[in-house]
Tab-separated table of C-alpha atoms in Angstrom:
chain	number	residue	atom	x	y	z
C	1337	MET	CA	0.189	0.097	-0.145
C	1338	ASP	CA	2.316	2.679	-1.244
C	1339	SER	CA	-0.164	5.608	-1.109
C	1340	THR	CA	-0.248	7.903	1.868
C	1341	LEU	CA	-3.121	7.428	3.932
C	1342	ASN	CA	-5.926	9.819	5.439
C	1343	ILE	CA	-5.446	9.230	9.077
C	1344	VAL	CA	-7.475	11.275	12.126
C	1345	ARG	CA	-5.601	10.596	15.095
C	1346	GLU	CA	-7.220	10.618	18.564
C	1347	GLU	CA	-6.369	9.757	22.158
C	1348	PRO	CA	-9.510	8.800	24.124
C	1349	ALA	CA	-7.757	7.993	27.296
C	1350	PRO	CA	-4.083	8.642	28.227
C	1351	CYS	CA	-1.749	6.343	26.570
C	1352	HIS	CA	-4.765	4.799	23.979
C	1353	ILE	CA	-4.748	5.705	20.638
C	1354	LYS	CA	-7.716	5.586	17.905
C	1355	LEU	CA	-6.508	6.067	14.492
C	1356	SER	CA	-9.325	6.686	12.020
C	1357	VAL	CA	-7.947	5.447	8.692
C	1358	GLU	CA	-9.177	6.170	5.200
C	1359	VAL	CA	-7.425	3.992	2.371
C	1360	PRO	CA	-7.395	5.796	-1.089
C	1361	VAL	CA	-9.214	4.330	-3.958
C	1362	GLU	CA	-6.306	3.509	-5.785
C	1363	SER	CA	-5.024	1.449	-3.224
C	1364	VAL	CA	-8.637	-0.509	-2.815
C	1365	GLN	CA	-8.171	-1.242	-6.685
C	1366	ALA	CA	-4.838	-2.348	-6.338
C	1367	ALA	CA	-5.815	-4.873	-3.533
C	1368	PHE	CA	-9.033	-5.892	-5.440
C	1369	LYS	CA	-6.339	-6.988	-8.390
C	1370	ASP	CA	-4.113	-8.617	-6.316
C	1371	VAL	CA	-6.764	-10.712	-4.671
C	1372	GLU	CA	-8.785	-11.324	-7.798
C	1373	LYS	CA	-5.197	-12.667	-9.658
C	1374	GLN	CA	-4.541	-15.144	-6.318
C	1375	PHE	CA	-8.334	-16.543	-6.928
C	1376	ARG	CA	-8.054	-16.685	-10.475
C	1377	LYS	CA	-5.116	-19.093	-10.355
C	1378	ASN	CA	-7.141	-21.898	-8.969
C	1379	ALA	CA	-10.852	-20.843	-9.392
C	1380	ARG	CA	-13.258	-23.392	-10.963
C	1381	VAL	CA	-15.529	-22.002	-13.289
C	1382	PRO	CA	-17.919	-24.278	-15.182
C	1383	GLY	CA	-16.771	-24.171	-18.807
C	1384	PHE	CA	-13.278	-22.418	-18.247
C	1385	ARG	CA	-10.051	-23.814	-17.280
C	1386	PRO	CA	-8.465	-22.667	-14.354
C	1387	GLY	CA	-6.928	-18.893	-14.683
C	1388	LYS	CA	-9.345	-18.314	-18.221
C	1389	ALA	CA	-12.562	-17.680	-16.654
C	1390	PRO	CA	-13.481	-13.731	-17.303
C	1391	ARG	CA	-13.138	-11.562	-14.385
C	1392	SER	CA	-17.503	-11.151	-14.590
C	1393	LEU	CA	-17.776	-14.943	-13.796
C	1394	LEU	CA	-14.979	-15.060	-11.538
C	1395	VAL	CA	-16.672	-12.177	-9.327
C	1396	GLY	CA	-20.016	-13.510	-9.686
C	1397	HIS	CA	-18.784	-16.999	-8.361
C	1398	TYR	CA	-16.239	-15.572	-5.701
C	1399	GLY	CA	-17.286	-11.981	-5.110
C	1400	GLU	CA	-18.326	-12.422	-1.556
C	1401	ARG	CA	-15.077	-14.375	-0.595
C	1402	ILE	CA	-12.799	-11.715	-2.703
C	1403	ASN	CA	-14.494	-9.100	-0.511
C	1404	GLU	CA	-13.514	-10.936	2.370
C	1405	GLU	CA	-10.208	-11.108	1.685
C	1406	VAL	CA	-9.636	-7.594	-0.189
C	1407	ILE	CA	-11.059	-6.047	3.602
C	1408	SER	CA	-8.649	-8.340	5.420
C	1409	LYS	CA	-5.569	-7.269	3.530
C	1410	LEU	CA	-6.568	-3.571	3.245
C	1411	VAL	CA	-6.970	-3.815	7.194
C	1412	ARG	CA	-3.671	-5.967	7.886
C	1413	ASP	CA	-1.689	-3.227	5.334
C	1414	GLY	CA	-3.767	-0.288	6.635
C	1415	VAL	CA	-2.598	-0.745	10.041
C	1416	ASN	CA	1.008	-1.422	9.445
C	1417	ASP	CA	1.211	1.534	7.084
C	1418	ALA	CA	-0.830	3.765	9.636
C	1419	LEU	CA	1.458	2.801	12.372
C	1420	LYS	CA	4.530	3.789	10.382
C	1421	GLN	CA	2.721	7.060	8.937
C	1422	GLU	CA	2.235	8.139	12.769
C	1423	GLU	CA	5.377	6.746	14.029
C	1424	LEU	CA	3.459	4.642	16.826
C	1425	THR	CA	4.719	1.641	18.190
C	1426	PRO	CA	1.532	-0.424	19.868
C	1427	GLU	CA	1.875	-1.972	23.471
C	1428	THR	CA	-1.255	-3.910	22.857
C	1429	GLN	CA	-2.359	-5.707	19.817
C	1430	PRO	CA	-4.620	-3.289	17.576
C	1431	ARG	CA	-8.273	-3.879	17.673
C	1432	ILE	CA	-10.156	-2.854	15.069
C	1433	ASP	CA	-13.557	-1.410	15.379
C	1434	ASN	CA	-16.876	-3.078	14.127
C	1435	GLU	CA	-14.706	-5.310	12.179
C	1436	GLU	CA	-17.762	-7.855	11.206
C	1437	ASN	CA	-19.643	-5.036	9.647
C	1438	LEU	CA	-16.916	-3.264	7.376
C	1439	ALA	CA	-17.965	-2.799	3.687
C	1440	VAL	CA	-15.644	-2.361	0.503
C	1441	GLU	CA	-16.466	-0.630	-2.873
C	1442	GLU	CA	-13.742	-1.036	-5.838
C	1443	ASP	CA	-14.609	2.597	-6.527
C	1444	SER	CA	-14.525	4.112	-3.017
C	1445	PRO	CA	-11.933	4.811	-0.715
C	1446	PHE	CA	-12.006	1.803	2.742
C	1447	VAL	CA	-12.328	3.197	5.982
C	1448	PHE	CA	-11.751	1.900	9.322
C	1449	ALA	CA	-10.835	2.523	12.827
C	1450	CYS	CA	-8.318	0.564	14.936
C	1451	GLU	CA	-7.332	1.348	18.869
C	1452	PHE	CA	-4.779	0.490	20.699
C	1453	ASP	CA	-2.402	1.549	23.795
C	1454	ILE	CA	0.981	3.087	23.753
C	1455	ALA	CA	3.875	3.300	26.266
C	1456	PRO	CA	3.988	6.354	28.342
C	1457	GLN	CA	5.431	9.741	27.263
C	1458	PHE	CA	7.896	11.513	29.540
C	1459	GLU	CA	10.926	13.819	29.848
C	1460	LEU	CA	13.447	11.267	31.615
C	1461	PRO	CA	15.294	12.963	34.605
C	1462	ASP	CA	18.855	13.547	34.964
C	1463	TYR	CA	20.405	10.076	35.924
C	1464	LYS	CA	24.019	10.674	35.708
C	1465	SER	CA	24.201	12.824	39.102
C	1466	LEU	CA	22.237	10.046	41.535
C	1467	GLU	CA	23.805	9.013	44.153
C	1468	LEU	CA	23.329	5.329	45.106
C	1469	PRO	CA	24.442	3.272	47.848
C	1470	GLU	CA	27.490	0.636	47.391
C	1471	VAL	CA	26.235	-2.683	46.477
C	1472	SER	CA	28.723	-5.213	47.643
C	1473	ALA	CA	29.801	-8.154	45.403
C	1474	ASP	CA	32.367	-9.762	47.614
C	1475	VAL	CA	32.156	-13.355	48.533
C	1476	GLU	CA	32.545	-15.056	51.940
C	1477	ASP	CA	34.609	-18.055	52.699
C	1478	ASP	CA	31.737	-19.400	54.071
C	1479	ALA	CA	29.646	-19.295	51.338
C	1480	VAL	CA	32.178	-21.095	49.448
C	1481	GLU	CA	32.212	-23.782	52.132
C	1482	ASN	CA	28.700	-24.483	51.951
C	1483	MET	CA	28.582	-24.768	48.555
C	1484	ILE	CA	31.176	-27.349	48.768
C	1485	GLN	CA	29.083	-29.157	51.440
C	1486	GLU	CA	26.005	-28.835	49.152
C	1487	ILE	CA	28.138	-30.742	46.233
C	1488	LEU	CA	29.581	-33.546	48.815
C	1489	GLN	CA	26.014	-33.701	50.396
C	1490	SER	CA	24.771	-34.530	46.963
C	1491	ARG	CA	27.027	-37.655	46.588
C	1492	THR	CA	26.300	-38.968	50.149
C	1493	SER	CA	25.298	-42.797	50.088
C	1494	TYR	CA	24.378	-44.912	53.075
C	1495	GLU	CA	25.725	-47.760	54.898
C	1496	THR	CA	24.570	-50.203	57.421
C	1497	VAL	CA	26.036	-49.543	60.691
C	1498	GLU	CA	25.736	-51.833	64.147
C	1499	ARG	CA	24.901	-48.936	66.596
C	1500	ALA	CA	22.021	-47.135	67.856
C	1501	ALA	CA	20.220	-44.826	65.277
C	1502	GLU	CA	21.131	-41.001	65.494
C	1503	ALA	CA	19.686	-38.088	63.798
C	1504	GLY	CA	20.361	-37.731	60.312
C	1505	ASP	CA	20.214	-41.895	59.851
C	1506	VAL	CA	17.742	-43.890	58.142
C	1507	VAL	CA	15.958	-46.819	59.679
C	1508	GLN	CA	14.090	-50.024	58.024
C	1509	GLY	CA	11.365	-51.390	59.507
C	1510	SER	CA	7.637	-51.798	59.709
C	1511	TYR	CA	5.333	-49.332	61.639
C	1512	LYS	CA	1.736	-49.383	62.258
C	1513	ALA	CA	-0.863	-47.333	64.167
C	1514	LYS	CA	-3.142	-48.629	66.757
C	1515	ASP	CA	-6.531	-48.957	65.635
C	1516	ALA	CA	-5.444	-47.842	61.937
C	1517	ASP	CA	-8.127	-49.764	60.434
C	1518	SER	CA	-10.846	-47.614	62.548
C	1519	LEU	CA	-9.472	-44.624	61.133
C	1520	ASP	CA	-11.186	-42.761	58.054
C	1521	VAL	CA	-8.074	-41.875	56.119
C	1522	PRO	CA	-8.019	-41.400	52.628
C	1523	GLU	CA	-6.276	-44.107	50.603
C	1524	THR	CA	-3.456	-41.639	49.413
C	1525	ALA	CA	-2.777	-41.172	53.150
C	1526	LYS	CA	-2.911	-44.951	54.388
C	1527	PHE	CA	1.250	-44.748	54.310
C	1528	LEU	CA	1.059	-42.474	57.274
C	1529	LEU	CA	-0.784	-45.095	59.382
C	1530	ASN	CA	0.907	-48.394	58.292
C	1531	GLY	CA	4.223	-49.052	56.508
C	1532	ASN	CA	5.581	-52.352	55.592
C	1533	ASN	CA	9.684	-52.856	55.520
C	1534	THR	CA	9.997	-49.097	54.505
C	1535	TRP	CA	12.422	-46.847	55.199
C	1536	VAL	CA	12.479	-44.054	57.759
C	1537	ALA	CA	14.367	-40.760	57.518
C	1538	LEU	CA	15.199	-39.351	61.187
C	1539	ARG	CA	15.703	-36.018	59.584
C	1540	GLU	CA	13.442	-33.337	58.005
C	1541	PRO	CA	11.188	-33.581	56.109
C	1542	GLU	CA	9.870	-36.279	58.693
C	1543	ILE	CA	7.323	-38.871	57.440
C	1544	LEU	CA	5.662	-38.912	60.472
C	1545	PRO	CA	5.897	-35.343	62.555
C	1546	GLY	CA	8.426	-35.840	65.741
C	1547	ILE	CA	9.494	-39.448	64.417
C	1548	THR	CA	13.372	-38.372	64.980
C	1549	ASP	CA	12.981	-37.575	68.114
C	1550	VAL	CA	11.138	-40.636	69.368
C	1551	MET	CA	13.428	-43.050	67.310
C	1552	VAL	CA	16.914	-41.868	68.008
C	1553	GLY	CA	18.654	-44.820	70.180
C	1554	VAL	CA	16.721	-47.395	68.325
C	1555	GLU	CA	18.812	-50.644	67.409
C	1556	THR	CA	18.263	-53.326	64.873
C	1557	GLY	CA	15.982	-55.709	65.870
C	1558	GLU	CA	14.239	-53.482	68.670
C	1559	THR	CA	10.436	-52.907	68.504
C	1560	ARG	CA	9.555	-49.434	69.639
C	1561	GLU	CA	6.207	-47.981	71.048
C	1562	PHE	CA	5.772	-44.312	70.558
C	1563	THR	CA	3.114	-41.695	70.150
C	1564	ILE	CA	2.900	-39.063	67.430
C	1565	ASN	CA	1.132	-35.786	67.802
C	1566	PHE	CA	-0.043	-34.282	64.412
C	1567	PRO	CA	-0.232	-30.562	64.746
C	1568	ALA	CA	-3.679	-28.797	64.085
C	1569	ASP	CA	-2.032	-27.683	61.014
C	1570	PHE	CA	-0.910	-30.922	59.516
C	1571	TYR	CA	-1.378	-31.046	55.831
C	1572	GLU	CA	-3.623	-34.295	56.199
C	1573	GLU	CA	-6.879	-32.995	57.676
C	1574	SER	CA	-8.051	-36.252	58.663
C	1575	LEU	CA	-5.185	-36.563	61.132
C	1576	ALA	CA	-4.876	-32.752	62.081
C	1577	GLY	CA	-4.708	-32.851	65.703
C	1578	LYS	CA	-4.800	-36.534	66.345
C	1579	ASN	CA	-2.491	-38.261	68.794
C	1580	LEU	CA	-1.988	-41.494	67.680
C	1581	GLU	CA	-0.049	-44.522	69.383
C	1582	TYR	CA	2.487	-46.149	66.971
C	1583	SER	CA	4.655	-49.657	66.763
C	1584	MET	CA	7.685	-49.851	64.786
C	1585	GLU	CA	10.061	-53.125	64.238
C	1586	VAL	CA	13.441	-52.164	62.988
C	1587	THR	CA	15.267	-54.545	61.007
C	1588	GLU	CA	18.336	-51.943	60.123
C	1589	VAL	CA	20.278	-48.517	60.643
C	1590	GLN	CA	22.245	-47.143	58.169
C	1591	ALA	CA	23.974	-43.582	58.472
C	1592	PRO	CA	25.055	-41.323	55.736
C	1593	GLN	CA	28.559	-41.408	54.312
C	1594	THR	CA	29.160	-37.580	52.893
C	1595	PRO	CA	32.866	-37.821	51.058
C	1596	GLU	CA	35.773	-35.362	51.607
C	1597	LEU	CA	36.982	-33.054	49.257
C	1598	THR	CA	40.160	-34.592	48.035
C	1599	ASP	CA	41.992	-34.370	44.746
C	1600	ASP	CA	40.648	-37.769	43.579
C	1601	LEU	CA	36.864	-36.790	43.981
C	1602	ALA	CA	37.695	-33.233	42.294
C	1603	LYS	CA	38.761	-35.057	39.121
C	1604	GLU	CA	35.458	-37.070	39.150
C	1605	LEU	CA	33.944	-33.373	39.391
C	1606	GLY	CA	36.136	-32.245	36.141
C	1607	ALA	CA	38.520	-30.436	38.129
C	1608	GLU	CA	42.201	-30.829	38.555
C	1609	SER	CA	42.609	-30.979	42.285
C	1610	ALA	CA	40.662	-29.762	45.325
C	1611	ASP	CA	41.943	-25.887	45.530
C	1612	ASP	CA	40.897	-26.056	41.641
C	1613	VAL	CA	37.321	-27.171	42.852
C	1614	LYS	CA	37.313	-23.745	45.493
C	1615	GLY	CA	38.575	-21.704	42.763
C	1616	ARG	CA	35.945	-22.287	40.448
C	1617	ILE	CA	33.166	-22.139	43.175
C	1618	ARG	CA	34.633	-19.166	43.975
C	1619	GLN	CA	34.766	-17.626	40.689
C	1620	ASN	CA	31.382	-18.243	39.944
C	1621	LEU	CA	29.608	-17.343	43.320
C	1622	GLU	CA	31.579	-14.033	42.606
C	1623	MET	CA	30.323	-13.512	38.894
C	1624	ARG	CA	26.714	-14.352	40.498
C	1625	GLU	CA	27.284	-11.440	43.309
C	1626	GLN	CA	28.256	-9.357	40.506
C	1627	GLN	CA	25.361	-9.922	38.452
C	1628	GLN	CA	23.208	-9.740	41.457
C	1629	ALA	CA	24.897	-6.216	42.452
C	1630	ALA	CA	24.530	-5.068	38.953
C	1631	GLN	CA	20.959	-5.647	39.177
C	1632	LYS	CA	20.547	-4.241	42.225
C	1633	GLN	CA	21.915	-0.902	40.845
C	1634	ARG	CA	19.901	-1.044	38.143
C	1635	ASP	CA	16.436	-1.471	40.405
C	1636	GLN	CA	18.055	1.373	42.117
C	1637	VAL	CA	18.405	3.831	39.141
C	1638	VAL	CA	14.796	2.894	37.803
C	1639	GLN	CA	13.181	3.700	41.285
C	1640	ALA	CA	15.289	7.061	41.882
C	1641	LEU	CA	14.120	7.972	38.067
C	1642	ALA	CA	10.456	6.547	38.743
C	1643	ASP	CA	10.384	8.596	42.051
C	1644	GLN	CA	10.795	11.862	39.919
C	1645	VAL	CA	8.253	11.407	37.172
C	1646	GLU	CA	4.294	10.989	36.982
C	1647	PHE	CA	2.905	9.506	33.897
C	1648	GLU	CA	-0.547	7.738	33.094
C	1649	LEU	CA	-0.581	3.762	32.820
C	1650	PRO	CA	-1.969	2.315	29.364
C	1651	PRO	CA	-5.392	1.389	30.421
C	1652	ASN	CA	-5.418	-2.040	28.689
C	1653	ILE	CA	-2.439	-3.086	29.982
C	1654	LEU	CA	-2.985	-1.734	33.395
C	1655	ALA	CA	-6.424	-3.751	33.246
C	1656	ARG	CA	-4.682	-6.808	32.342
C	1657	ARG	CA	-2.194	-6.661	35.094
C	1658	THR	CA	-4.782	-6.093	37.639
C	1659	TYR	CA	-6.331	-9.292	36.611
C	1660	ASP	CA	-3.523	-11.401	36.601
C	1661	THR	CA	-2.237	-10.012	40.071
C	1662	LEU	CA	-5.820	-10.233	41.527
C	1663	SER	CA	-6.111	-14.169	40.248
C	1664	GLN	CA	-2.733	-14.709	42.114
C	1665	LEU	CA	-3.792	-13.065	45.100
C	1666	TYR	CA	-6.798	-15.066	45.096
C	1667	GLN	CA	-5.054	-18.196	44.503
C	1668	ASN	CA	-2.953	-17.671	47.067
C	1669	ARG	CA	-5.444	-16.888	49.598
C	1670	MET	CA	-7.194	-19.882	49.109
C	1671	SER	CA	-3.961	-22.191	49.391
C	1672	GLN	CA	-3.532	-20.463	53.025
C	1673	GLY	CA	-7.388	-21.906	53.915
C	1674	GLN	CA	-9.745	-18.953	52.975
C	1675	SER	CA	-12.953	-20.358	51.594
C	1676	GLN	CA	-14.430	-18.806	47.913
C	1677	GLU	CA	-17.180	-17.429	50.239
C	1678	GLU	CA	-14.689	-15.434	52.554
C	1679	LEU	CA	-12.749	-14.254	49.876
C	1680	GLY	CA	-16.160	-13.109	47.951
C	1681	GLY	CA	-16.360	-10.320	50.167
C	1682	LYS	CA	-12.784	-9.409	49.952
C	1683	ILE	CA	-12.666	-8.762	46.158
C	1684	GLU	CA	-12.654	-5.137	45.676
C	1685	GLU	CA	-9.851	-4.763	48.749
C	1686	MET	CA	-7.486	-7.216	46.888
C	1687	ARG	CA	-8.331	-5.334	43.411
C	1688	ALA	CA	-7.508	-1.891	45.676
């Protein structure tokens, strides 16, 4: 579409543009010519080979479809050209007004209107003289050591030990709650009442609340009876607030075996030595700290500038972001135990 468009530009709301576009008749005629050319290639008109039917018969058979395709082309090209002509960059997809009722005639200009949001326009305050608090990117030795321990913990194995169980161990055995069969518990939660020849870790997260304290000191072959006090906010509602008597027979105790960082282990990790591992970890942590520090400074600059300017927000983007945030807030409160009835009366409060 080469001809200059006739455009009336309005701003019915801040950051919201409406363009009323008139496409000149020569562009309309060119669009008809292009579309009819495409239709003629494959048109099947009785008595004529494809591509040989007279224009009058082609229009008679495919006139409505041709008009629809011409409108689509004029709108598509018209929006693109109008944005270039007006030097606008939409922040939302342009919406065509009354699109289903648009009409086109070959010997008349084609008129349509579109609306969209644009980014706010404002004068950028002075930023070169901003004073920002210094952000440290130093890496402490403890951070390096903690990362090393995480790596070593990931390579922890377990070995059977001939001693009493300690915190951090795992014990194998069978446990059962007394009167378990009389409790109304969902099938998916039955493992909380009865476990046969299973492993129980004496550490967080505990399969049963407080199991670590009651099982520390147990030995292989020992049967121990204990009480589990399920807290009132326990995730399985059928057991929340209940105190149940249990019995567990222990058949094995295993202790964690965490390796030390040696040169041999370093080579397994792809490094040359233990010192090389430490150096790489420090380098990676320093790079991460530098990136985080740079991001903090960028955030500080943005906040400092935002504090100095005021501007309207694009209405459709604001409405969509409001809806997304409200939906997330609603789901968060639902997950915290609030009912739909409770939240129903707080929608306006959350929207605010």
